[in-house]
Coordinates of C-alpha atoms in Angstrom, one line a residue:
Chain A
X1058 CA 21.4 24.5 -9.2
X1059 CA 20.3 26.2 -6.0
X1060 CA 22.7 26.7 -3.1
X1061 CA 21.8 23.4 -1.3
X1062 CA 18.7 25.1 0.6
X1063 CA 15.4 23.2 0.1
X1064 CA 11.8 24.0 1.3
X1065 CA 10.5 22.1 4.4
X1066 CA 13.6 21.0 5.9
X1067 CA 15.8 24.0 6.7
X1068 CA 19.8 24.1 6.3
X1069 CA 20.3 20.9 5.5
X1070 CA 22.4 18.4 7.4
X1071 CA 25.6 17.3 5.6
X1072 CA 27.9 15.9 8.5
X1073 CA 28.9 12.8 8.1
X1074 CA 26.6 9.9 9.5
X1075 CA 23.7 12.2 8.4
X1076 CA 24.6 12.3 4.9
X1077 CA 25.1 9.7 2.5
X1078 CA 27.6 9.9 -0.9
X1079 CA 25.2 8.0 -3.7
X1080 CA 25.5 8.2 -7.2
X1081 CA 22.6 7.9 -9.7
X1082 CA 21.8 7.6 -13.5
X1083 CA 19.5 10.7 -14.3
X1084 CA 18.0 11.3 -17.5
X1085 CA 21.0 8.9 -19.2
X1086 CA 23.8 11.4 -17.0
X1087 CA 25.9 9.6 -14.6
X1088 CA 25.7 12.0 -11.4
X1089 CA 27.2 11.6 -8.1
X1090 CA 26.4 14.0 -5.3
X1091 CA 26.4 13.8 -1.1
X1092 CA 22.5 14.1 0.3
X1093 CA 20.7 14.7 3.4
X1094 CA 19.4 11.2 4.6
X1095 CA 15.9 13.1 4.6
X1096 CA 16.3 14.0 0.8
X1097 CA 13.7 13.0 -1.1
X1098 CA 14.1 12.2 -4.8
X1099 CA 11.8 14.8 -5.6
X1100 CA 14.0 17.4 -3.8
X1101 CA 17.0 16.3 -5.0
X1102 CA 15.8 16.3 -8.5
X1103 CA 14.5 19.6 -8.0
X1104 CA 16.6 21.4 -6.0
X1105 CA 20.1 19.7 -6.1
X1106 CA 20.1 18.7 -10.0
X1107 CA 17.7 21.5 -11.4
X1108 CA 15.0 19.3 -12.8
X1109 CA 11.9 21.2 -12.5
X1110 CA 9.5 18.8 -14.6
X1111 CA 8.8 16.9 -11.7
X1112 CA 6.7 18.9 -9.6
X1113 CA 5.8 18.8 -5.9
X1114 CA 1.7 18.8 -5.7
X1115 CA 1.3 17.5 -2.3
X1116 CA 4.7 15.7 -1.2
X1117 CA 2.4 13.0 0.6
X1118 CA 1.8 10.4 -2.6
X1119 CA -1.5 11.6 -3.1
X1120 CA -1.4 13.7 -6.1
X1121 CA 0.9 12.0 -8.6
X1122 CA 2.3 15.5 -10.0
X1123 CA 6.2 13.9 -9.1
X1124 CA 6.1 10.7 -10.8
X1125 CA 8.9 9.7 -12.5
X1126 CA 10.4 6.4 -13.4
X1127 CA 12.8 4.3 -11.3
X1128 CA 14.8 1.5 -12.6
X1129 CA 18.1 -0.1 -12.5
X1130 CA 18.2 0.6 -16.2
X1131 CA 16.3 3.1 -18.0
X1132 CA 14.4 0.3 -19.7
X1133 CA 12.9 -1.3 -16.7
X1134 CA 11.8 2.5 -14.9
X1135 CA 8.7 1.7 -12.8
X1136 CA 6.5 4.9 -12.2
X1137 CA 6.9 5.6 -8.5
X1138 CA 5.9 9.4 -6.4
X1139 CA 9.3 10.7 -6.3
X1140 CA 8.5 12.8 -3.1
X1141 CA 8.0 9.5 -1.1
X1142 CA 11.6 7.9 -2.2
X1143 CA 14.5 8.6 0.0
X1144 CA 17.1 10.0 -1.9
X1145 CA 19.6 8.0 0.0
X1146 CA 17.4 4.4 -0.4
X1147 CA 18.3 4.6 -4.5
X1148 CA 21.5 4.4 -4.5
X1149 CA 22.5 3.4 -7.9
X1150 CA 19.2 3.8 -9.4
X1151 CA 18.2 4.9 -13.1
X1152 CA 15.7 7.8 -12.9
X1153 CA 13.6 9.1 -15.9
X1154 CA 11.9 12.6 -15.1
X1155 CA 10.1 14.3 -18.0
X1156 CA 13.4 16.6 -19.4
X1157 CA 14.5 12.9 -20.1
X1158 CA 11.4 11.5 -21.9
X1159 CA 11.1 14.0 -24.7
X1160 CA 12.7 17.4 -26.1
X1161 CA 10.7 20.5 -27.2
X1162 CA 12.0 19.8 -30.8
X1163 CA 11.7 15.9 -30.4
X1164 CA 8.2 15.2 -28.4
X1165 CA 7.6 11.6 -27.2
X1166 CA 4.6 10.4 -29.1
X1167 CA 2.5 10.8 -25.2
X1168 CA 3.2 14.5 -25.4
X1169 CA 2.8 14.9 -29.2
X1170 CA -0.8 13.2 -28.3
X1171 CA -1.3 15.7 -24.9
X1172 CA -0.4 18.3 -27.2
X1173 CA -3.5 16.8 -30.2
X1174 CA -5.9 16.2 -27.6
X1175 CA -5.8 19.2 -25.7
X1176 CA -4.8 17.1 -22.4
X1177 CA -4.2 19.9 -19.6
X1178 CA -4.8 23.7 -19.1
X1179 CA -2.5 25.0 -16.3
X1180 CA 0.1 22.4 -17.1
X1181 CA 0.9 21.2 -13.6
X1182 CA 0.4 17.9 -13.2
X1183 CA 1.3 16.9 -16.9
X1184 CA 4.6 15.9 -16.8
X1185 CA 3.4 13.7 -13.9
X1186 CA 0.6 12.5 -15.8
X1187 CA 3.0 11.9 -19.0
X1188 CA 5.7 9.9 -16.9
X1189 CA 2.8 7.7 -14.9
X1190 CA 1.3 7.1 -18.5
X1191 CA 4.6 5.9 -20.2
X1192 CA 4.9 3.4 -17.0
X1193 CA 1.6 2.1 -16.9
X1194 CA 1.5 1.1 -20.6
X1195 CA 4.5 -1.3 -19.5
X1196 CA 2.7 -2.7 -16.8
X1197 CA 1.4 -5.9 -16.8
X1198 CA -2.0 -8.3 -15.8
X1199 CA -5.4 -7.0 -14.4
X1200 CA -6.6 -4.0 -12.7
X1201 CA -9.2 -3.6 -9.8
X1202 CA -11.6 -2.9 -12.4
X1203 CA -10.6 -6.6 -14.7
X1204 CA -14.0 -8.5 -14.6
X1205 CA -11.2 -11.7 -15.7
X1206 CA -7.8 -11.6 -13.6
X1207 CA -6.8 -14.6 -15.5
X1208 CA -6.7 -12.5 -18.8
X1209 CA -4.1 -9.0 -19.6
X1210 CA -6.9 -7.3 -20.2
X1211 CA -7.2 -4.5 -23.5
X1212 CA -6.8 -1.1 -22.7
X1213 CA -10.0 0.4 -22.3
X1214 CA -11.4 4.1 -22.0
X1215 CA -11.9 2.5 -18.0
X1216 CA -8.7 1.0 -17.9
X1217 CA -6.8 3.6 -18.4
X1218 CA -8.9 5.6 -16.0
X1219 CA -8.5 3.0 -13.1
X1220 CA -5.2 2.6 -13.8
X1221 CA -4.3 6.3 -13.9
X1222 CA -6.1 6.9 -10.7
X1223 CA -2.9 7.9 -8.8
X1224 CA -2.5 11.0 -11.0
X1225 CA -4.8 14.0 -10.0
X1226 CA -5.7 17.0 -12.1
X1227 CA -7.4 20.0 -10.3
X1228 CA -8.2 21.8 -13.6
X1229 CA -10.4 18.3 -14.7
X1230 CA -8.7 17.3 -17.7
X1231 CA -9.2 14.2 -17.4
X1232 CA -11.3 13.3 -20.4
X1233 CA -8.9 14.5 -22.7
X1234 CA -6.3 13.1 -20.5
X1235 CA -8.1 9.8 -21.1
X1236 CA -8.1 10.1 -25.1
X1237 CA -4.3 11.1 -25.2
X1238 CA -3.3 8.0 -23.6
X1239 CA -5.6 6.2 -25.6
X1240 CA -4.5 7.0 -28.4
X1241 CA -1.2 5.8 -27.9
X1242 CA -2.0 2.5 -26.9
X1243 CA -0.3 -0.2 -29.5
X1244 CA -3.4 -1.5 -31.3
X1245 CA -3.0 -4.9 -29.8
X1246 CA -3.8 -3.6 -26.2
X1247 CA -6.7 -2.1 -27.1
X1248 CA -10.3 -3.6 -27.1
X1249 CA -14.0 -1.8 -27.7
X1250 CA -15.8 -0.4 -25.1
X1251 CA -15.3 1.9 -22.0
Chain B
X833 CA 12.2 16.1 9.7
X834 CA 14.8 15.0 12.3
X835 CA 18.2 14.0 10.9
X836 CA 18.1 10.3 10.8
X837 CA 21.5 7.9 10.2
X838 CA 21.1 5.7 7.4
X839 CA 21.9 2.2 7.7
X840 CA 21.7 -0.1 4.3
X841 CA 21.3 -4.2 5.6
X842 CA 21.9 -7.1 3.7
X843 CA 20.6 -10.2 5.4
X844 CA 17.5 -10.0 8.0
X845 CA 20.6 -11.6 10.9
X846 CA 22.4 -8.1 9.8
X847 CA 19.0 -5.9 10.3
X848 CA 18.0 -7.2 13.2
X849 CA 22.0 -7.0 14.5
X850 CA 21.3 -3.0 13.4
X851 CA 18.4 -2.3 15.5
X852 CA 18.3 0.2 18.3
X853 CA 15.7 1.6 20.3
X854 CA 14.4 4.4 18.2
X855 CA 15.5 3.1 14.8
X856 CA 12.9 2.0 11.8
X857 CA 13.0 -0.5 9.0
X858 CA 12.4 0.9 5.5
X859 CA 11.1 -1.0 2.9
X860 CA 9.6 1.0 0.3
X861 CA 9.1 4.1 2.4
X862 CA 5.4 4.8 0.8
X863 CA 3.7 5.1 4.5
X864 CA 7.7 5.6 6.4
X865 CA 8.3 9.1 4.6
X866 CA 5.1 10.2 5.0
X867 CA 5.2 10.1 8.4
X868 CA 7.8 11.2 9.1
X869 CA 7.2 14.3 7.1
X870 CA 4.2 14.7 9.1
X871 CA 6.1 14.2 12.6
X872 CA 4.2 11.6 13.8
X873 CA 7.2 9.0 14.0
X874 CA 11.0 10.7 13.7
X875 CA 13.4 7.6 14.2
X876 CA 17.3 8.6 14.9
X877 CA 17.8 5.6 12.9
X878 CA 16.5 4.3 9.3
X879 CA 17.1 1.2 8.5
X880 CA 16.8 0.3 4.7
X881 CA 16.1 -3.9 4.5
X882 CA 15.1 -3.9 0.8
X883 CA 18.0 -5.6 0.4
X884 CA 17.7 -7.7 3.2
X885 CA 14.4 -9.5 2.5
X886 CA 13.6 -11.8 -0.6
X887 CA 11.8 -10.2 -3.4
X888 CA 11.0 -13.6 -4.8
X889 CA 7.8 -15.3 -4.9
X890 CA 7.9 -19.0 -4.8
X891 CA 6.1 -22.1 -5.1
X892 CA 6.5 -24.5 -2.1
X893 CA 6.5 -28.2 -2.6
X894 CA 2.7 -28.3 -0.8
X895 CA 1.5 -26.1 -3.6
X896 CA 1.5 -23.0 -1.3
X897 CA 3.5 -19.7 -2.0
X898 CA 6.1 -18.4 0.0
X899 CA 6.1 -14.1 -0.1
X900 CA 9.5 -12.3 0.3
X901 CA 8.7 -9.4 2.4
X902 CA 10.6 -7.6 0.1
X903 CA 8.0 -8.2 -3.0
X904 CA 6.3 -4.9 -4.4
X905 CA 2.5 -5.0 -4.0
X906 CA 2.8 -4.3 -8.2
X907 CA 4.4 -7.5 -8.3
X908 CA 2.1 -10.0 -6.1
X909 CA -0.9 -8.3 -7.6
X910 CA 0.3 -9.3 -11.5
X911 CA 1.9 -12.9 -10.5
X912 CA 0.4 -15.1 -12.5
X913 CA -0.3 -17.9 -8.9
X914 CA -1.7 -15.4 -7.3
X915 CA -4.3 -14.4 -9.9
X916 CA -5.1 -18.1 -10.0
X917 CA -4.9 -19.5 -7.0
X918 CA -5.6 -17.0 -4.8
X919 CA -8.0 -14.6 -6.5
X920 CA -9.3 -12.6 -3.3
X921 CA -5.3 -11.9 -2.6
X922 CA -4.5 -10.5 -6.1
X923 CA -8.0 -8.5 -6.0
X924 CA -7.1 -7.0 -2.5
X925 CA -3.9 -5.9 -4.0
X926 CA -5.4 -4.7 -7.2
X927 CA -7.6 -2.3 -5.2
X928 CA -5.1 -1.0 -2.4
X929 CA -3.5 2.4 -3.3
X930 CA -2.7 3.8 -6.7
X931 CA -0.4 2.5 -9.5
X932 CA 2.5 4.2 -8.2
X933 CA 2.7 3.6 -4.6
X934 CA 1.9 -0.2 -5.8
X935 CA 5.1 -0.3 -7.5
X936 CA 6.8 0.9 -4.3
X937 CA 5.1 -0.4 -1.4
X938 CA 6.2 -4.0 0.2
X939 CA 4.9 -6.9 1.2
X940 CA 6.3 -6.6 4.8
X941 CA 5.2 -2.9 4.5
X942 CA 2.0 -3.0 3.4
X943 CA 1.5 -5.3 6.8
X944 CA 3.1 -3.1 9.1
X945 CA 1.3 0.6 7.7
X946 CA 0.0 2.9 10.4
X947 CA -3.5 3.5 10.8
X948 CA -5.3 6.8 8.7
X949 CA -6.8 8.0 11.4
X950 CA -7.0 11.7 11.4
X951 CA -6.0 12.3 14.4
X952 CA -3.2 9.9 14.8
X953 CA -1.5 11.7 11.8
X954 CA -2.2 15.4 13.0
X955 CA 0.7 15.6 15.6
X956 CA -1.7 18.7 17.1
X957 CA -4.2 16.4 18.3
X958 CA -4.4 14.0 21.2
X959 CA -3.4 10.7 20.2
X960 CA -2.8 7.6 22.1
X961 CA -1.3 5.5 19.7
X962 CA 1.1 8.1 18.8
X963 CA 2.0 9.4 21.9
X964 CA 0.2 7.1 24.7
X965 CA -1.7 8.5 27.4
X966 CA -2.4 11.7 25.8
X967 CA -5.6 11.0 25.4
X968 CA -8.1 9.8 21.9
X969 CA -9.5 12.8 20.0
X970 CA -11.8 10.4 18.3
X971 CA -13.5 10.5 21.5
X972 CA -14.7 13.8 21.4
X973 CA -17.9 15.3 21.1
X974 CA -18.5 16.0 17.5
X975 CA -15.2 14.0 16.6
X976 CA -14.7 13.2 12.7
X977 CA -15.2 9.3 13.5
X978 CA -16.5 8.2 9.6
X979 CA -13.8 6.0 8.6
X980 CA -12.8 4.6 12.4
X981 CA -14.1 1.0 14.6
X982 CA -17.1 -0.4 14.5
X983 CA -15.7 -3.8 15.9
X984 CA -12.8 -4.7 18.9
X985 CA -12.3 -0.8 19.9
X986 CA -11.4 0.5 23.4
X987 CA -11.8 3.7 24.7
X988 CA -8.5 4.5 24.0
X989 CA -8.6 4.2 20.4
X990 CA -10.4 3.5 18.0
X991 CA -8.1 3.3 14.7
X992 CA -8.7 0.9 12.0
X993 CA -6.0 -1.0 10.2
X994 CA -6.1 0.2 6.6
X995 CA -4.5 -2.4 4.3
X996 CA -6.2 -4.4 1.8
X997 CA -3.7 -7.3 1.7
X998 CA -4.1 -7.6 5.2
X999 CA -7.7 -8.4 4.9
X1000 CA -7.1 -11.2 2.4
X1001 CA -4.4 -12.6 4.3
X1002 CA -5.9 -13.1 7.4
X1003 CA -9.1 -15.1 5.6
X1004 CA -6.4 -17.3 3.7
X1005 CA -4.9 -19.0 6.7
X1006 CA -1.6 -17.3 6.2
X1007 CA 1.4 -17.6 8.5
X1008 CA 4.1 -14.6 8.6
X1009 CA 8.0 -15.4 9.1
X1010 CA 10.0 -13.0 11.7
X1011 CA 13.7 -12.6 12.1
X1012 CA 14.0 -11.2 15.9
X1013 CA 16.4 -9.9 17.9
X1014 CA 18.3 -12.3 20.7
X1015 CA 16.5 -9.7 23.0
X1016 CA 13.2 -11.3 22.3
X1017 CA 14.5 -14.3 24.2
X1018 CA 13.0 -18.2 23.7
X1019 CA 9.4 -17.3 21.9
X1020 CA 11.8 -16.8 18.9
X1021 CA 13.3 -20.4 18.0
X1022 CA 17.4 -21.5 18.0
X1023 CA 17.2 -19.6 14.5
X1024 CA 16.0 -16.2 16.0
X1025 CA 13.2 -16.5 14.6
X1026 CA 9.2 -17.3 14.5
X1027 CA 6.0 -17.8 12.6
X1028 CA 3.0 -15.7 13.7
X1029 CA -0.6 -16.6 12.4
X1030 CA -2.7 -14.7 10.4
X1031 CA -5.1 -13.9 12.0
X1032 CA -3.0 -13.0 15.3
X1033 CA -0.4 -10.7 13.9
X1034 CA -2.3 -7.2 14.3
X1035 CA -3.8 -6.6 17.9
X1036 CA -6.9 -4.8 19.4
X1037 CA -6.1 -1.6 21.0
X1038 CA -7.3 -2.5 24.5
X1039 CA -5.1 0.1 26.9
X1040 CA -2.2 -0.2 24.5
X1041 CA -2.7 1.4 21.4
X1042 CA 0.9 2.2 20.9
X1043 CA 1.1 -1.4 19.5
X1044 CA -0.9 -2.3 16.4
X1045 CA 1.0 -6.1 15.9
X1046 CA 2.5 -8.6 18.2
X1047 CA 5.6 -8.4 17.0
X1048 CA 8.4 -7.4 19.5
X1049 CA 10.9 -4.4 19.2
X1050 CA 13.8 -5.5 16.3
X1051 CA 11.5 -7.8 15.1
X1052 CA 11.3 -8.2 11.4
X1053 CA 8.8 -10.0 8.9
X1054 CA 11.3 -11.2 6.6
X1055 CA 8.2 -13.7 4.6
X1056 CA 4.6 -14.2 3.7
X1057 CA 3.6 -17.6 4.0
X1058 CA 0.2 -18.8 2.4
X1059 CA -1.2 -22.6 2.5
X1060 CA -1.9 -25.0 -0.6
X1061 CA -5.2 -23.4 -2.5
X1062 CA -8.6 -24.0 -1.0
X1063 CA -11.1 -25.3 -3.3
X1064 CA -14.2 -23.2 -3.2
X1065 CA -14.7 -19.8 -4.9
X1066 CA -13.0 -16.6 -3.4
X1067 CA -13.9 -12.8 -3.9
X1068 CA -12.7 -9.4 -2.7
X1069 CA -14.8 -6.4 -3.0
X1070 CA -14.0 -2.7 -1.2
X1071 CA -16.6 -0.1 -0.8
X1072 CA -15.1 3.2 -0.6
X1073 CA -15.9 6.6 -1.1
X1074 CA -14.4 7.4 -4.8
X1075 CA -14.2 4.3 -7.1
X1076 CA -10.4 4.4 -6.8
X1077 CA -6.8 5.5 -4.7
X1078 CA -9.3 5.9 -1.6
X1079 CA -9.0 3.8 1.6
X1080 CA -11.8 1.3 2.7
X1081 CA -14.9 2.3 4.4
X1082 CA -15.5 -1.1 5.0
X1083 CA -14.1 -4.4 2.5
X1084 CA -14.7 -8.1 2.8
X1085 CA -12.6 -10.7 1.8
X1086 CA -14.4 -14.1 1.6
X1087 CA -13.8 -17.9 0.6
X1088 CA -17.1 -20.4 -0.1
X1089 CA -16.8 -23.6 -0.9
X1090 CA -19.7 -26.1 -0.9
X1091 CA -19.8 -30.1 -0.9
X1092 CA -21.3 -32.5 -3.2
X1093 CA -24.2 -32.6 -0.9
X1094 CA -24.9 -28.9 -1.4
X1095 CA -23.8 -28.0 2.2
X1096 CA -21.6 -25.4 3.0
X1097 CA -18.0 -27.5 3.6
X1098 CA -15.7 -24.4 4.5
X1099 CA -16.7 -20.4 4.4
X1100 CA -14.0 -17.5 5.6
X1101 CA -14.7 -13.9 6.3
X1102 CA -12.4 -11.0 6.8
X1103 CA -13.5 -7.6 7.0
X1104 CA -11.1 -4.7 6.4
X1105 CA -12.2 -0.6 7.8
X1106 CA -14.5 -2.1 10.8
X1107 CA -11.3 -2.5 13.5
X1108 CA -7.8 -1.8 14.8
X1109 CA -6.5 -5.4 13.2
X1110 CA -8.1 -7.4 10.2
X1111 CA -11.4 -8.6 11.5
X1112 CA -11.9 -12.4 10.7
X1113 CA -15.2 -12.8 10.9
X1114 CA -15.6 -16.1 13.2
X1115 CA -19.1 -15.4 14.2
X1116 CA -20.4 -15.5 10.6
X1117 CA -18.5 -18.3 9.4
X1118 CA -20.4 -20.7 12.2
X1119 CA -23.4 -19.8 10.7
X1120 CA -22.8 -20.9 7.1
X1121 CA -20.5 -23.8 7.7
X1122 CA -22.3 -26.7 7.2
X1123 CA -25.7 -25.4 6.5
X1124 CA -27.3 -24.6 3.3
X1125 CA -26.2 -21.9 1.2
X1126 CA -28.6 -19.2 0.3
X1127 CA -30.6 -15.6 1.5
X1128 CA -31.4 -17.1 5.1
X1129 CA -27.9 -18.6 5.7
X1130 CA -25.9 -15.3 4.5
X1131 CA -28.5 -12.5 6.0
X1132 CA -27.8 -14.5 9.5
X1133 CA -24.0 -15.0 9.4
X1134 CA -23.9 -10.8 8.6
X1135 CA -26.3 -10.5 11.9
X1136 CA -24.6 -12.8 13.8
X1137 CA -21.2 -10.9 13.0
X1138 CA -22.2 -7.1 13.4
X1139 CA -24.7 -8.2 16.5
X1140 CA -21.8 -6.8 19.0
X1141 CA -20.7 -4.2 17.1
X1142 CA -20.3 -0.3 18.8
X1143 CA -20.0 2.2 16.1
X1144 CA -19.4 5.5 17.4
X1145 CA -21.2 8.8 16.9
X1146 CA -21.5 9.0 13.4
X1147 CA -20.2 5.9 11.6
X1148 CA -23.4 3.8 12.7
X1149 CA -23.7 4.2 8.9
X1150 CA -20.6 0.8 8.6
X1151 CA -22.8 -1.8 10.6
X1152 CA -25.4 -1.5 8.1
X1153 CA -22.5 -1.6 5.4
X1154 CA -20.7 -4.1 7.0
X1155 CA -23.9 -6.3 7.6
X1156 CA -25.0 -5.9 3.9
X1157 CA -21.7 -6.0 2.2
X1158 CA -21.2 -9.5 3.9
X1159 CA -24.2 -11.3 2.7
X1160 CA -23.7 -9.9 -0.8
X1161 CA -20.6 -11.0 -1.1
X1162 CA -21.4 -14.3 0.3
X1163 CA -24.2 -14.5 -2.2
X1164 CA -21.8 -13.8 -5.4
X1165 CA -20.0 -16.8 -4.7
X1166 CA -22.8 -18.9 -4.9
X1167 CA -22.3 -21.4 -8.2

């Protein structure tokens, strides 16, 4: 927990009118805290609540490394860049960050898979990558890439790719990012091919 | 980042009762945040209408859909309607932004985005859009103009509009609902409020850049309106310079339908990345409707489109895109 400082801003603005009192589900925790209107989620996360999975890559929703998953229940989280959500605009919300997807002594299957597959080297925009991953398998109908919208299409090699586009890795892990997720795709979403 | 107060609305009458001079609407912040991190916009006062919009997407009695502003580009890319009906819109989606953003952005949003110019978003550049009469970088000698106009520009600006929805909207014939203030006077009807065609919501620059829609100040798009289903078959394709999460270079949205008697009975054209608003393409359109479908009828409609087009100093390179991407598009949708 820092001391309420956070990079970019300066001292942040706590009168009242500029601040908001919002209360959020994080990681399962019921937590209720006073922000800076101009608090991201990412920055509260980070800086506020202590969660350091998330990490800030480029705080423009370009590089993916701060997804985590937003939902009014932790069932329905949507991956969503947390540096682009105000703080203040979520409000009641369910957030999943990494710390909540698996422990170091009870992986989620995605990072037991990373982990197999040798999916990153410097590590930085995994648990991004993981959190994007676990929403996208929940997402439904065609991608850009779908030759047939009509159809949900199976999770191919390409698929995945396409639909993990929003996640960038600078060391270029991606193939082995590619086969992780694969290989944690339920049998019936899968098809042959690239 | 300037402080900002934070206003949360729950009906477009109470949003549009919340506006000053200086304040913004939020929807799902993905193009909002960004710049204002950047300081090119810094209202005094945000204010949220996610919950002030529908989120709904419903089927009108006429077969058309009616679009809540408030509906995430994730959700009108996967509805089932959309994917069948109106294939070019769901394929526009499908290709606009990354997964993520996708899930946040709106409807009403995604309209309403700022231009990618790199010059309007580098607050240490001339801009007139930004901050009018400072002059247009893009201008310059040796100016990084790839990705601006080819079409429509001025020599004040020459931004493009970067949304893929857009582009499909504006060749389906959409109309777009507007809650407005009582400010905006008798254009807006008894209700306060107004439909605006598509194409005819975004404007050329001309000398004011400043604006990119019609819409006045307060003014919110609180609905997407598109018409019954054309017959005739419908594409989307987007040329860009990685083969994903990149903005267009130049797209084209089209619609051909042909009659029993093998003539071309209704053709639409949009281009996205060529100009300041959606560009429908009108010019090319009278050249395939009615006549026969095929190489001549296609490779004259792209000429007769791009014939007036002014690219600037480096991005001659989209008229031959432009020109080519048309009658290839045009020709996939032959039966």
């Amino acid at each position: 927990m820092s001391n309420g400082w956070w990079p970019g801003y300066g001292v942040p603005v706590m009168d009242s009118g500029y601040a908001t009192d919002i209360t959020m589900t994080v990681n399962g925790e019921p937590c209720a805290v006073r922000v800076d209107n101009r608090m991201s989620v990412l920055d509260l996360l980070r800086e506020r609540l202590g969660l350091t999975g998330p990490k800030k890559g480029c705080d423009h929703g370009q590089c993916g490394a701060c997804t985590v998953l937003i939902g009014t229940g932790l069932a329905d989280g949507r991956r969503v860049n947390a540096c682009l959500a105000l703080a203040v605009a979520h409000d009641g919300a369910s957030i999943q960050t990494i710390e909540g997807l698996g422990k170091p002594d009870d992986l989620h299957p995605l990072q037991r898979s990373f982990l197999r597959h040798d999916a990153f080297q410097c590590g930085y925009c995994t648990p991004g990558q993981l959190c994007s991953a676990v929403g996208m398998l929940s997402e439904p109908g065609p991608s850009a890439i779908t030759a047939d919208l009509a159809a949900d299409p199976p999770l191919t090699l390409g698929e995945i790719r396409e639909r993990m586009s929003g996640n960038l890795c600078r060391c270029g892990a991606y193939v082995n990012i590619v086969e992780a997720i694969a290989a944690e795709v339920p049998k019936s979403a899968t098809g042959t091919g690239t | 980042m300037k402080p900002f107060t934070y206003v949360r609305a729950g009906s477009p009458a109470e949003a549009v009762g919340e506006f000053r001079d200086g304040a913004a609407y939020l929807g799902g912040g993905t193009n909002l945040v960004d710049l204002m991190r950047l300081g090119v916009t810094a209202p005094a006062r945000v204010i949220d209408v996610t919950g002030a919009v529908s989120d709904e997407i419903t089927v009108r009695d006429s077969g058309g859909l009616t679009i809540g502003a408030g509906v995430r580009n994730s959700d009108l890319g996967s509805h089932p309607l959309v994917r069948e009906r109106y294939p070019m819109l769901a394929r526009a989606v499908l290709n606009g932004a990354s997964g993520q953003v996708r899930n946040a952005a709106t409807v009403g949003g995604n309209l309403l985005q700022r231009t990618r110019c790199p010059y309007f978003q580098d607050v240490t550049m001339p801009c007139n859009k930004r901050s009018p009469g400072s002059g247009c970088q893009a201008m310059a000698p040796g100016a990084d103009t790839e990705h601006l106009a080819i079409l429509g520009h001025s020599s004040f600006c020459a931004a493009t509009h970067p949304s893929d929805l857009a582009v499909a909207l504006t060749a389906l014939n959409t109309r777009v609902h507007v809650a407005s203030p009582a400010s905006v006077g008798q254009s807006a009807g008894p209700d306060n409020s107004r439909w605006i065609e598509m194409p005819g919501l975004h404007r050329l620059p001309g000398g004011m850049p400043e604006q990119d829609t019609v819409l006045q100040p307060g003014e919110l798009i609180t609905e997407v309106e598109l018409p019954p289903p054309s017959s005739g078959r419908q594409a989307y394709r987007k040329v860009r310079e990685r083969a994903s999460f990149a903005f267009a270079l130049v797209s084209v949205a089209a619609l051909l339908d042909i009659g029993p008697d093998g003539l071309v009975r209704d053709c639409r054209v949009a281009l996205g990345g060529v100009a300041h608003a959606p560009w429908r393409a009108h010019a090319a359109e009278r050249v395939v409707l009615g006549a026969r479908p095929g190489d001549a009828a296609f490779a004259g409609a792209a000429e007769a489109e791009l014939r007036y087009a002014r690219p600037l100093p480096g991005n001659e390179y989209k008229v031959v895109l432009a020109r080519n991407l048309i009658a290839s598009v045009l020709e996939e949708l032959m039966p």
